[in-house]
Coordinates of C-alpha atoms in Angstrom, one line a residue:
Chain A
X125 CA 82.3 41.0 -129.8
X126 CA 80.6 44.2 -129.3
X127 CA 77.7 45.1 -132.6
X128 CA 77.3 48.9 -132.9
X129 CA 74.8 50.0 -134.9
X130 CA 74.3 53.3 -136.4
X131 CA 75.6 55.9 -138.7
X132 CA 78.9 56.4 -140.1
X133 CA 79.0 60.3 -140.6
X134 CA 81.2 63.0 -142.0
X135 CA 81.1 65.9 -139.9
X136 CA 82.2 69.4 -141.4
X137 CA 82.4 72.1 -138.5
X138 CA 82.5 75.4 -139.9
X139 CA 82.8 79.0 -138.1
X140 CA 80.7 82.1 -139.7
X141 CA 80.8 85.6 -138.2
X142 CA 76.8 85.1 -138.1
X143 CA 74.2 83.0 -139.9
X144 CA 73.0 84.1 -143.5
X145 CA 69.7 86.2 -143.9
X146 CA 67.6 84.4 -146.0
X147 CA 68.9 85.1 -150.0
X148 CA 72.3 86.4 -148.4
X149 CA 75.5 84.9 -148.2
X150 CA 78.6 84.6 -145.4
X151 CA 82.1 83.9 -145.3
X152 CA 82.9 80.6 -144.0
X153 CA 86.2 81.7 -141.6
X154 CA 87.5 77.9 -140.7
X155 CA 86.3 74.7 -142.0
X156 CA 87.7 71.4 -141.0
X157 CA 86.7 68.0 -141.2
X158 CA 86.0 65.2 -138.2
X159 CA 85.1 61.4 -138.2
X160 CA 81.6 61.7 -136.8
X161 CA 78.5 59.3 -137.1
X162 CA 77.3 58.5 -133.6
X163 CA 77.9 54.7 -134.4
X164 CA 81.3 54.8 -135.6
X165 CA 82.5 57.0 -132.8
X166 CA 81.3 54.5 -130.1
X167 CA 83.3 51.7 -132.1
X168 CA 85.9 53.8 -132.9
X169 CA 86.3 54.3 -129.0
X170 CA 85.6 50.6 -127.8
X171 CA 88.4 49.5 -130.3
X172 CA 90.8 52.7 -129.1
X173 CA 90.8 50.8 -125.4
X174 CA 91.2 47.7 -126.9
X175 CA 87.6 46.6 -127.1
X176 CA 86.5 43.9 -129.8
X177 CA 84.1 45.6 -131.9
X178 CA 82.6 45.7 -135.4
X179 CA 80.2 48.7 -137.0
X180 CA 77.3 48.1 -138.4
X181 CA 76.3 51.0 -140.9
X182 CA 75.4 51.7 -144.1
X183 CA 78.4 53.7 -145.9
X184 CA 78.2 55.5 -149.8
X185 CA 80.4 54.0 -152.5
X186 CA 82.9 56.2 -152.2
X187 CA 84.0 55.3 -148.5
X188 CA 85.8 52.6 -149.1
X189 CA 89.5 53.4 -149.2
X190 CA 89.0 56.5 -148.0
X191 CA 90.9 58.4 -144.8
X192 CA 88.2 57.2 -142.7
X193 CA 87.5 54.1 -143.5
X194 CA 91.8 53.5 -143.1
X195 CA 91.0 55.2 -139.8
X196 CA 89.0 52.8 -138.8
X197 CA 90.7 50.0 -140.2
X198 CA 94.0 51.4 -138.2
X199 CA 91.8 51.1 -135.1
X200 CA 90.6 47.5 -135.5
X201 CA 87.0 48.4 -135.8
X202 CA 85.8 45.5 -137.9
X203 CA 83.5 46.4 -140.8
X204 CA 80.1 45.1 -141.3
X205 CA 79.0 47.9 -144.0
X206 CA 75.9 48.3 -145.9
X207 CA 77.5 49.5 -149.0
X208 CA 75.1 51.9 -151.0
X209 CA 75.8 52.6 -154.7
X210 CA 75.2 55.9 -155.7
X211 CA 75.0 57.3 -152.1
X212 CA 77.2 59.7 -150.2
X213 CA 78.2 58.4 -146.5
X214 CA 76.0 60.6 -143.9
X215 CA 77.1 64.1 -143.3
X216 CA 76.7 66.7 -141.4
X217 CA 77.5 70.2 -142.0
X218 CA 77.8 72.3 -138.9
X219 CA 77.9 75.8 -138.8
X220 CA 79.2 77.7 -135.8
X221 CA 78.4 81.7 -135.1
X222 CA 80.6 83.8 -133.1
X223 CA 77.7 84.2 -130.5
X224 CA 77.9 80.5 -129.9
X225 CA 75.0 79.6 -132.0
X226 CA 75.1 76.7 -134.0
X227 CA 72.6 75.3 -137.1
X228 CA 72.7 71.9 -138.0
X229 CA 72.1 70.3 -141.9
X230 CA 72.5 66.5 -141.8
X231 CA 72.4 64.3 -144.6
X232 CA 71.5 60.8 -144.3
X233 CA 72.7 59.9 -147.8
X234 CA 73.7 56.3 -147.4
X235 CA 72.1 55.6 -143.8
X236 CA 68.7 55.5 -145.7
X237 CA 69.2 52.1 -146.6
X238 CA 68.7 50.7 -143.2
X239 CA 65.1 51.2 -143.5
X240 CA 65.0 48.7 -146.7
X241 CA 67.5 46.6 -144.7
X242 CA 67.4 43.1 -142.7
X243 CA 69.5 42.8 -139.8
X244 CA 71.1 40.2 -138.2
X245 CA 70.5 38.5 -134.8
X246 CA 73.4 39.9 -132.3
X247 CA 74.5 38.5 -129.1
X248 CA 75.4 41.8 -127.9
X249 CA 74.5 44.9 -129.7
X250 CA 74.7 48.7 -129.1
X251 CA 71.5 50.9 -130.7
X252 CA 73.0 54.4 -131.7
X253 CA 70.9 57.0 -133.7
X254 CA 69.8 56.0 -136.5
X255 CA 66.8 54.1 -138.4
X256 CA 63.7 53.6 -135.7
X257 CA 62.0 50.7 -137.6
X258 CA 65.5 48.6 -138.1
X259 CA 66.8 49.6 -134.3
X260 CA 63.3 47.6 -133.3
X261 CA 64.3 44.5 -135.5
X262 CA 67.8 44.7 -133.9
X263 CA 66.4 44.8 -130.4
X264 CA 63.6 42.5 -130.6
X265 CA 66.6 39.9 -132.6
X266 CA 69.6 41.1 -129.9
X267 CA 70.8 38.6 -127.1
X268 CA 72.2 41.7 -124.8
X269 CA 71.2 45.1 -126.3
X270 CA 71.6 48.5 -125.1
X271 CA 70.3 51.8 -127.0
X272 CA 70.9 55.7 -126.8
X273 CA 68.4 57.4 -128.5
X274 CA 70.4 60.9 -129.6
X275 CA 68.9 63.4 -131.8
X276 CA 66.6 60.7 -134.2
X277 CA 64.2 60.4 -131.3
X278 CA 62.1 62.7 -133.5
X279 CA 62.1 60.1 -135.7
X280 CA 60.7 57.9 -133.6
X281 CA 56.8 56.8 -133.5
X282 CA 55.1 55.8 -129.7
X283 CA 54.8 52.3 -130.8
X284 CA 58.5 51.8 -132.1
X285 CA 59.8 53.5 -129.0
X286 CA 57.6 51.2 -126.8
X287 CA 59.3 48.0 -128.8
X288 CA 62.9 49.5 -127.9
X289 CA 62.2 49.8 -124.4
X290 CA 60.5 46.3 -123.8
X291 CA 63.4 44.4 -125.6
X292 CA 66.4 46.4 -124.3
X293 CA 69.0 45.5 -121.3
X294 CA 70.4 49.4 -120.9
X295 CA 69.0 53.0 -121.8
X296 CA 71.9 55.7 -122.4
X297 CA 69.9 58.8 -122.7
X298 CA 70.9 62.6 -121.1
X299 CA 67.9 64.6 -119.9
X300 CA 66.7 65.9 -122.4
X301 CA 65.8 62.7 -124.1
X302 CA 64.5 61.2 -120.8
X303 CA 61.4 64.0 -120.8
X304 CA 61.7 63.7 -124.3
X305 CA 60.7 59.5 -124.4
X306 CA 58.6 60.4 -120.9
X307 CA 56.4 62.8 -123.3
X308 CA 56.1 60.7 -126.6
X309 CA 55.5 57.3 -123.8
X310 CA 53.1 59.5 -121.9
X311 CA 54.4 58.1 -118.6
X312 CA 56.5 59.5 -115.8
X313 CA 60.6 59.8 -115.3
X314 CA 60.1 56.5 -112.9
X315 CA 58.2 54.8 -114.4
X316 CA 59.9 54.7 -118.2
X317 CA 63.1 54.0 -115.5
X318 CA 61.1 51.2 -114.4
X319 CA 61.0 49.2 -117.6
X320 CA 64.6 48.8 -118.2
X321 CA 66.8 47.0 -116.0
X322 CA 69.4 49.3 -116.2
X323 CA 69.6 53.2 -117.3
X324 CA 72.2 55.4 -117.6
X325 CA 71.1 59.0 -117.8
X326 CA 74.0 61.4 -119.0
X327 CA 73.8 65.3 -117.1
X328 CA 76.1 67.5 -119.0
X329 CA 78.7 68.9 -116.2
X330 CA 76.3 67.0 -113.3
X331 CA 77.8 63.6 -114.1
X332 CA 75.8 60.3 -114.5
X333 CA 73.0 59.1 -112.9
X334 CA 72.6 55.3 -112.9
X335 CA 69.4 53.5 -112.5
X336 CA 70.0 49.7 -111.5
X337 CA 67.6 47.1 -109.8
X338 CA 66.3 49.9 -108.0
X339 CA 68.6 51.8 -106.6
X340 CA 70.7 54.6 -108.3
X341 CA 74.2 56.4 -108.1
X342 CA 75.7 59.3 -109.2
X343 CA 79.0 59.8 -110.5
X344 CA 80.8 63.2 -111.0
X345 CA 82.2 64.0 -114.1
X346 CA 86.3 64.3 -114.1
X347 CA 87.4 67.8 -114.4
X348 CA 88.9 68.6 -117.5
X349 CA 89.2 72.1 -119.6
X350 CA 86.8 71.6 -122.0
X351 CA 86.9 72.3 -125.7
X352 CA 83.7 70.7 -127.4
X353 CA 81.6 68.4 -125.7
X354 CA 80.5 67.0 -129.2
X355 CA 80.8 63.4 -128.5
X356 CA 80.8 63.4 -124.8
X357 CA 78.4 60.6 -124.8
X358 CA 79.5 58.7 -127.3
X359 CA 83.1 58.3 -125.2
X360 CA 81.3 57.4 -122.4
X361 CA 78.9 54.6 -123.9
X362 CA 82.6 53.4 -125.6
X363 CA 84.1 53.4 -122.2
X364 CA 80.9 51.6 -120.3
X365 CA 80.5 49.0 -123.0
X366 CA 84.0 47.8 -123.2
X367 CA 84.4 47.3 -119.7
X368 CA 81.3 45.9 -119.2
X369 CA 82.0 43.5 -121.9
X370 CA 85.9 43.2 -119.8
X371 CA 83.3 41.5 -117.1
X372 CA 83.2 45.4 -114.7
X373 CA 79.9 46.1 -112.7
X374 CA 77.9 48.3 -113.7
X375 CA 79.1 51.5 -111.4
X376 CA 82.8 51.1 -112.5
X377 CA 82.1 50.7 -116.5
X378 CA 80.0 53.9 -115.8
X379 CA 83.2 55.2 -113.8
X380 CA 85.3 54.1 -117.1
X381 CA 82.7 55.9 -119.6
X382 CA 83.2 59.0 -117.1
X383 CA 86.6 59.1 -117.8
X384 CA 86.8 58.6 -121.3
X385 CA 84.5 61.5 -122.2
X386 CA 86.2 63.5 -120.4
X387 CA 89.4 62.7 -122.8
X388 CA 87.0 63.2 -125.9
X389 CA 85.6 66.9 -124.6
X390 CA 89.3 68.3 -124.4
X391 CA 89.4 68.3 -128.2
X392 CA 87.1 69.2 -131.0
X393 CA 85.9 66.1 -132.9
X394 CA 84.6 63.3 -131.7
X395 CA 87.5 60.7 -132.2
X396 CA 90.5 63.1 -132.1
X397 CA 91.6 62.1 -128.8
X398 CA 90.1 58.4 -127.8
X399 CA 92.0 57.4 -125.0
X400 CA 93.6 53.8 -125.2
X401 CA 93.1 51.6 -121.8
X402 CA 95.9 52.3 -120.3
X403 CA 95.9 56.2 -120.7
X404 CA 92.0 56.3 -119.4
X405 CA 93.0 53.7 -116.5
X406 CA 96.2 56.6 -115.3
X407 CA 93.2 59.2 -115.5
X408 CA 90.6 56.7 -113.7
X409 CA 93.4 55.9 -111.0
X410 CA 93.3 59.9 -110.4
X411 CA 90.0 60.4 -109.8
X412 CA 88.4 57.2 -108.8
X413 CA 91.1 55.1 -107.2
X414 CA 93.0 52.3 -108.6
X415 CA 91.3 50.5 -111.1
X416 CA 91.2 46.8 -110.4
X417 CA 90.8 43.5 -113.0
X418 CA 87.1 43.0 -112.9
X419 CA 86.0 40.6 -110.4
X420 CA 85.2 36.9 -112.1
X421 CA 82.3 35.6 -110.8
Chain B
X5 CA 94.9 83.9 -175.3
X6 CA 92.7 84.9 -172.8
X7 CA 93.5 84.7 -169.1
X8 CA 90.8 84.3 -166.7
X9 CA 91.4 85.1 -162.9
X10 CA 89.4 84.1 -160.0
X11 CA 87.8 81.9 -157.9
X12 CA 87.4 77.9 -159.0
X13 CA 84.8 76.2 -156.1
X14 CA 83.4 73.4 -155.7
X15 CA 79.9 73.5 -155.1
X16 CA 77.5 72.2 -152.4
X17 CA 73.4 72.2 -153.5
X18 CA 71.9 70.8 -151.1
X19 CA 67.8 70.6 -150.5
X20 CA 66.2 71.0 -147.2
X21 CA 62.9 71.1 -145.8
X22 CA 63.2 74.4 -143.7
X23 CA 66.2 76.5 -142.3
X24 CA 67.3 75.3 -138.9
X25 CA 66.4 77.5 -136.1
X26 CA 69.2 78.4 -133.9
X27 CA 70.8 75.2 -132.4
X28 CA 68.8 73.4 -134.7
X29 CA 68.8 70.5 -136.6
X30 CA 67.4 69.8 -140.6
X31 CA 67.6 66.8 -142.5
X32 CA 69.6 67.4 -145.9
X33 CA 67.5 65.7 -148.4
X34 CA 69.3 66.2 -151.9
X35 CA 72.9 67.0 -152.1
X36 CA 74.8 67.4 -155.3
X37 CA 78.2 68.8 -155.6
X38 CA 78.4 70.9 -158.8
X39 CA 82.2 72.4 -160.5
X40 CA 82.1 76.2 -160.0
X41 CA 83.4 79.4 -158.8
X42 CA 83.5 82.4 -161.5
X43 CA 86.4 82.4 -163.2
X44 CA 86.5 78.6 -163.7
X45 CA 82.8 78.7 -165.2
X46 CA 84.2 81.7 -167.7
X47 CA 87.3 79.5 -168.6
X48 CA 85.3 76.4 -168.9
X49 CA 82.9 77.9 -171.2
X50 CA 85.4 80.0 -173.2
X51 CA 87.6 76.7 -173.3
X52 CA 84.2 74.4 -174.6
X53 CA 83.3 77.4 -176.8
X54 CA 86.6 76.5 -178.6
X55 CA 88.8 79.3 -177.3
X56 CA 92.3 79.1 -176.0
X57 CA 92.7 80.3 -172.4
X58 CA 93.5 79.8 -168.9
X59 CA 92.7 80.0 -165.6
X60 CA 94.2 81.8 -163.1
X61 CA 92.8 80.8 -159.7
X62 CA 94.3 79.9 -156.2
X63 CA 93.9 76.3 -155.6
X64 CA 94.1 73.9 -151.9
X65 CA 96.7 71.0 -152.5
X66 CA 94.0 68.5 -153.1
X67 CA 93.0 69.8 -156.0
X68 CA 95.2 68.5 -158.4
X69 CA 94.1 64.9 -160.0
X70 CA 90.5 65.7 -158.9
X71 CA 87.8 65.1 -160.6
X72 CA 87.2 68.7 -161.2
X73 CA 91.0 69.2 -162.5
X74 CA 90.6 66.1 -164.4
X75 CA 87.4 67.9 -165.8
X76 CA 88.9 71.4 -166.9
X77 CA 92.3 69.1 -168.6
X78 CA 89.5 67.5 -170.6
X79 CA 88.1 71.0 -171.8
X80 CA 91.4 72.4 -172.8
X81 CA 91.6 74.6 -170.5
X82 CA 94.7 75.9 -169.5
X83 CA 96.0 76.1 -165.8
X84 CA 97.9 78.8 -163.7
X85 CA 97.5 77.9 -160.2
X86 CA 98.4 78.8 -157.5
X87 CA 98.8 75.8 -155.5
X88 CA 98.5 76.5 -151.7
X89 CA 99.3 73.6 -149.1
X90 CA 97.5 72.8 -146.3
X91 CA 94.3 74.9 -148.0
X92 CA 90.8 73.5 -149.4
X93 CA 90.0 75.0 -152.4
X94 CA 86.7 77.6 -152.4
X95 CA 83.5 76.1 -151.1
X96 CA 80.5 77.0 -151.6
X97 CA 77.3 75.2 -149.4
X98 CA 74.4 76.7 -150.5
X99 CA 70.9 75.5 -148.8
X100 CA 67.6 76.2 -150.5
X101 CA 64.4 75.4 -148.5
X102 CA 60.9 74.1 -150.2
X103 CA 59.6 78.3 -149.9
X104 CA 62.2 79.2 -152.7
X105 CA 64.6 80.7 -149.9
X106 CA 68.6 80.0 -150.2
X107 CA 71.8 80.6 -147.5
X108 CA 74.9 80.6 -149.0
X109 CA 77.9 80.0 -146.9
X110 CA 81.2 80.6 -149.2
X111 CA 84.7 79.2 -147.8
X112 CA 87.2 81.3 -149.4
X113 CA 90.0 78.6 -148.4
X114 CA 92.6 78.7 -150.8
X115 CA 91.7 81.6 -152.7
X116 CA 92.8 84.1 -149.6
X117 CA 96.3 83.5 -150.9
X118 CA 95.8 86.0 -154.0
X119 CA 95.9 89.0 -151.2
X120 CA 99.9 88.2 -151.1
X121 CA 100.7 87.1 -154.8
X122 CA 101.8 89.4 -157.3
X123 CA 100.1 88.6 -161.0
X124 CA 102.1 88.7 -164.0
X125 CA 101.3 91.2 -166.6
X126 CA 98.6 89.6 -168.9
X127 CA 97.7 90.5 -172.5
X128 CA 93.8 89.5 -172.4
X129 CA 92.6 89.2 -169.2
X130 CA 88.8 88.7 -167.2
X131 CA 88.8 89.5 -163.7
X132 CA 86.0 87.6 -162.1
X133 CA 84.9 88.0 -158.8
X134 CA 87.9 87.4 -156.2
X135 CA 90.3 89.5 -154.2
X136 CA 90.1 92.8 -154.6
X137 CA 93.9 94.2 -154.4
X138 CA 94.6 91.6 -156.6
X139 CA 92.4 92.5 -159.2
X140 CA 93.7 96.3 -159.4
X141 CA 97.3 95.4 -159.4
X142 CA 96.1 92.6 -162.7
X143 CA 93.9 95.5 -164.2
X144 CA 97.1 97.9 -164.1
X145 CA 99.5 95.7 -165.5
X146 CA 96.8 94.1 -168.4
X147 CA 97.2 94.5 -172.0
X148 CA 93.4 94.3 -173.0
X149 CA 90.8 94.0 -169.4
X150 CA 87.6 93.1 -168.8
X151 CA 85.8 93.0 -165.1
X152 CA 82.8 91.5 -163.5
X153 CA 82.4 92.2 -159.4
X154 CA 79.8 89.5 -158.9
X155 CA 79.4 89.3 -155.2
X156 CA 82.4 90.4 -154.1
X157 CA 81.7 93.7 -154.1
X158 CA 81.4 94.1 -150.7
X159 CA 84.8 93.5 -150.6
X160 CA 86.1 97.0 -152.4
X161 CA 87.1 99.8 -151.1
X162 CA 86.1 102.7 -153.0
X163 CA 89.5 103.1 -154.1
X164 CA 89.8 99.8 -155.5
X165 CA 86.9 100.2 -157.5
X166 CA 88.1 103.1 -158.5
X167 CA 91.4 101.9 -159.9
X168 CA 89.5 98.8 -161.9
X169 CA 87.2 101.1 -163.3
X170 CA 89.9 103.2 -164.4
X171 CA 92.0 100.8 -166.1
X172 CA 89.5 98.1 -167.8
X173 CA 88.1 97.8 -171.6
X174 CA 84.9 96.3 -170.7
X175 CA 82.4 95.9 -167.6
X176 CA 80.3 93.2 -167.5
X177 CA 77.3 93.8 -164.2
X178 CA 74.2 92.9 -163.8
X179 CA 71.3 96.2 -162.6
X180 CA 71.8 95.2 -159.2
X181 CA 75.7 95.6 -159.2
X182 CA 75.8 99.0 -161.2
X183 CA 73.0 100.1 -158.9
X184 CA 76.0 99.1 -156.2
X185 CA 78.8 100.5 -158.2
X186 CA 77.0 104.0 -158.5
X187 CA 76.8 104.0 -154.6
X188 CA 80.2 103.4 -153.8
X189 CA 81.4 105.6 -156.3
X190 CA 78.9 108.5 -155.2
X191 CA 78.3 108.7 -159.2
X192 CA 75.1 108.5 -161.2
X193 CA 75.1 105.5 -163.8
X194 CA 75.9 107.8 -166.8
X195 CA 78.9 108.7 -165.2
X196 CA 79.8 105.7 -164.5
X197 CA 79.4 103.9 -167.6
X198 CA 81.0 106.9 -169.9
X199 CA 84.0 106.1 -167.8
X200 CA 84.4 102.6 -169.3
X201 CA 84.6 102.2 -173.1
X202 CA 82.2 99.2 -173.4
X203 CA 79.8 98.4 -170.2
X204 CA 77.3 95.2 -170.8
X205 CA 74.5 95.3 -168.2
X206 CA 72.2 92.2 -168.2
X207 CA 68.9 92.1 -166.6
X208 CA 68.0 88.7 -165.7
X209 CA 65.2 87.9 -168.2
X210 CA 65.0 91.3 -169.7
X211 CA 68.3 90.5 -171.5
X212 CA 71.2 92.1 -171.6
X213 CA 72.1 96.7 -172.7
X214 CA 75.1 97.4 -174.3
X215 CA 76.7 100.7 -174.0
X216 CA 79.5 101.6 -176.1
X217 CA 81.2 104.6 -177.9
X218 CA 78.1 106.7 -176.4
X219 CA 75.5 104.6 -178.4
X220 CA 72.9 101.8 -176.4
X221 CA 72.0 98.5 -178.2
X222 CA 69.4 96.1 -176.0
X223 CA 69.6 92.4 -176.7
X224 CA 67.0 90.0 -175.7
X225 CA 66.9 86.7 -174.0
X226 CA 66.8 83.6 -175.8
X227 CA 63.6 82.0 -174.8
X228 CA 64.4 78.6 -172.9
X229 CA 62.7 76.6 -170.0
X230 CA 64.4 78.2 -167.0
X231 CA 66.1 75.0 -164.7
X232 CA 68.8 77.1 -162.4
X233 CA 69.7 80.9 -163.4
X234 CA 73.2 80.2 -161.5
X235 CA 76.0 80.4 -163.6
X236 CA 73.9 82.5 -167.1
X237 CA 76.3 85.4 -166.2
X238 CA 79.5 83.5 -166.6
X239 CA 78.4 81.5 -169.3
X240 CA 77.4 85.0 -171.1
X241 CA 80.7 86.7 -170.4
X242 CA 82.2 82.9 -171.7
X243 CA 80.7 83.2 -175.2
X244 CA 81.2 87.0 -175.6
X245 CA 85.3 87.0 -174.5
X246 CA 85.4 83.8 -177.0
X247 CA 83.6 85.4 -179.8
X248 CA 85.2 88.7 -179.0
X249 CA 88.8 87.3 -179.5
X250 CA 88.0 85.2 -182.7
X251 CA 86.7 88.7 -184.1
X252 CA 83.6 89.7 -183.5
X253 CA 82.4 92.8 -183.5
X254 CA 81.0 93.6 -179.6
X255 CA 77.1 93.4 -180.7
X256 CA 77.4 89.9 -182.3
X257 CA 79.9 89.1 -179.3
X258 CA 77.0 90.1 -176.9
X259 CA 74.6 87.8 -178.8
X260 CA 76.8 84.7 -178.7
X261 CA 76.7 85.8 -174.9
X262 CA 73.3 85.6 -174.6
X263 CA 73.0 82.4 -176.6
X264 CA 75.8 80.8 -174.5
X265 CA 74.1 81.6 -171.4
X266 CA 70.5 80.2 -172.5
X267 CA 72.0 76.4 -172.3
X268 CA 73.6 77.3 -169.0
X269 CA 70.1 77.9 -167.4
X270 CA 68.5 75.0 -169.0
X271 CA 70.4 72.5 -166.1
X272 CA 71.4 73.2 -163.2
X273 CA 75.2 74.1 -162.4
X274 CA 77.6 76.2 -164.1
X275 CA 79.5 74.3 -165.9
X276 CA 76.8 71.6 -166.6
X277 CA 75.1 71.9 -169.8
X278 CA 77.7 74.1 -172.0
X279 CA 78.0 74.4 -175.7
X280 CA 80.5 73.5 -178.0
X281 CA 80.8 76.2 -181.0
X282 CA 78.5 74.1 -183.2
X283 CA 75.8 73.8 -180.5
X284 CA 75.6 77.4 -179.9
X285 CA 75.9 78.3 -183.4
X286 CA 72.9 76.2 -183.9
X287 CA 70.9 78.2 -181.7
X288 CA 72.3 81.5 -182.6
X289 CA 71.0 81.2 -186.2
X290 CA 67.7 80.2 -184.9
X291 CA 67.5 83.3 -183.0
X292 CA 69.4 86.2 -184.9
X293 CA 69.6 84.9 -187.7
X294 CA 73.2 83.4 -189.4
X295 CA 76.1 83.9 -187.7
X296 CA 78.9 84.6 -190.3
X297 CA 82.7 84.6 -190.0
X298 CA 84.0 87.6 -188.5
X299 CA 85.0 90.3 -190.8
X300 CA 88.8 91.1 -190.8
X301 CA 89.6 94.4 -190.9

């Protein structure tokens, strides 16, 4: 059983001709609605390939019953929910210009409640964005935990950081948020490296670089046409942590995670096109050769 | 009866600390959603005023059984949607920052389908703020007409604007949109208001200058602790269109305007805080002294 922790979000993605002035107004030409939260889309995509996973997250009153929460249900992701009377579910507006620009309002609503909360001791854990001070209660509790930091690293003080990084088994993290921790840390690339046994650093259209016992790989991303790489990462810790959990090294789960996102990036929203195992294992078989049963040791 | 055509929204307030800067991110940190959209807040406060009316407005399939539909069944108020499938109904996010500053982003959604429906002819009608084409062809075909452009008029041709102003009873505007009008109808404001038999300008907390049959009457605010100004303008066009149709003559119409309005502001949202008959009646003696019967001619 994989634990993810994080939020459950709402995401509405809306296209503008330009952003308001200050006082003015714009027409809002498209506006749709996506299953977001950078927890629920890693379960969402560990149970898609036939992971065993449940979501930890604190939810509003009004999400049980609702499309999402029978999305997830459809999936198998079980449900370990924080249910917060009176509170909306996260969500995030997103507003898209016609230059490419792109503002960001998110809501924690509901996800506020980890902060008051307790959490259990895990066996094996993923940390997504979320509450700093109850991510270092998870770690420090965890058996086998891994941790991406996303855009709450902001969030985050030295000392809570530092507590993450001693207690956890993996770092998924793209570049930015390495120089980002390496800055708030005050130490260099190899040494923050240095502290976890195993880190996984995300490079947009570069691939993945993967730190392990001290030596490190790169593996290209799979070509695809892309469409919105919202969610990109959150396929590809879905991908690693399932078959890593299947009993995969390290450099094929990374291989796996690859070739999920690259599913995830050919559509807009994060979990409107999860690949199931054996559609990402026809796609791995393409570009990495033919994906074996993990070895038992 | 009076018809009232328009938008009905749904409204997002939602508090943040700054704007976002360009691919930026801000935490939402209060987000209500509030019943609106112009015509709705007229027919809501006509229909809690005690009038009989209904709402012409162009609705996404989800709307029916809502809690907003279920709120405007409770009021009376009458419905004549258009129902359009596969559509949200009208949006409205609107983001005010801790400096005072707002950005409105307004998602026409189902109320684009007015541009290709043909309204009926209406004895009583208010054209609120929606599509302009629409609103001539009503405005032609109307028995009795009264027009506010609210912030749609960015949306006229001259032409359009024209044809309303040539074909409505009464204009309801606040400075800023007759300062509008006069510069898309290359016209000075005299001109433009001895084109219309009755024009009722308001000016915010300077209250509100009726011109009509060549003669000006000023009518003041009613004093209250200001919450939310949103909405005073619909809630003032409300009371007058209700007291106008039980009777009234048009200066003691204007004044159950103004007193209509003054709860409006008191709370924020439109359709929040308005008064039933008795309630305004209350406060209308306190102001203007009693408010008597309507004399029948």
């Amino acid at each position: 059983m994989i634990t993810v922790v994080g939020h459950t979000a709402i995401d509405h993605i809306c296209k503008v001709p330009v952003f308001p002035e200050r006082h003015g107004s714009v027409p809002v030409t498209d506006h749709k609605v996506y299953y977001g939260g950078g927890a629920a889309n890693i379960a969402a995509g560990i149970a898609k390939l036939g992971g065993e996973c449940e979501l930890l997250s604190a939810v509003g009153d009004e999400f049980e019953g609702s499309d999402y929460d029978s999305w997830l249900t459809s999936l198998g992701v079980g449900k370990r929910f924080i249910v917060v009377d009176g509170k909306r579910t996260a969500t995030c507006f997103l507003f898209n210009d016609e230059k490419g620009d792109q503002m960001t309002f998110f809501e924690w609503g509901a996800s506020r409640a980890f902060a008051e909360s307790e959490p259990p001791a895990l066996d094996f854990v993923h940390m997504a964005t979320a509450d700093p001070g109850y991510n270092v209660k998870v770690a420090e509790k965890a058996g086998f935990s891994s941790f991406d930091p996303g855009q709450d690293l902001i969030n985050y003080s030295k000392e809570q950081l530092e507590a993450i990084i001693e207690n956890i088994d993996i770092l998924f993290a793209n570049h930015h948020e390495v120089r980002r921790m390496t800055k708030m840390l005050g130490v260099q690339e190899d040494e923050l490296i240095g502290r976890i046994p195993v880190s996984i650093i995300t490079m947009s259209g570069d691939g993945s670089e993967i730190h392990a016992e001290g030596s490190v790989h790169k593996i290209p991303v799979v070509p695809v046409t892309l469409a919105d790489p919202t969610g990109a990462g959150d396929a590809y810790r879905a991908g690693f942590l399932t078959a890593y959990q299947k009993g995969y090294d390290i450099l094929t789960a990374c291989k796996i995670g690859t070739v999920s996102a690259s599913f995830t990036v050919e559509v807009i929203g994060c979990q409107t096109n999860l690949p199931d195992w054996k559609t990402m294992s026809a796609r791995y078989n393409e570009n990495f050769g033919r994906l074996k049963e993990p070895e038992t040791e």
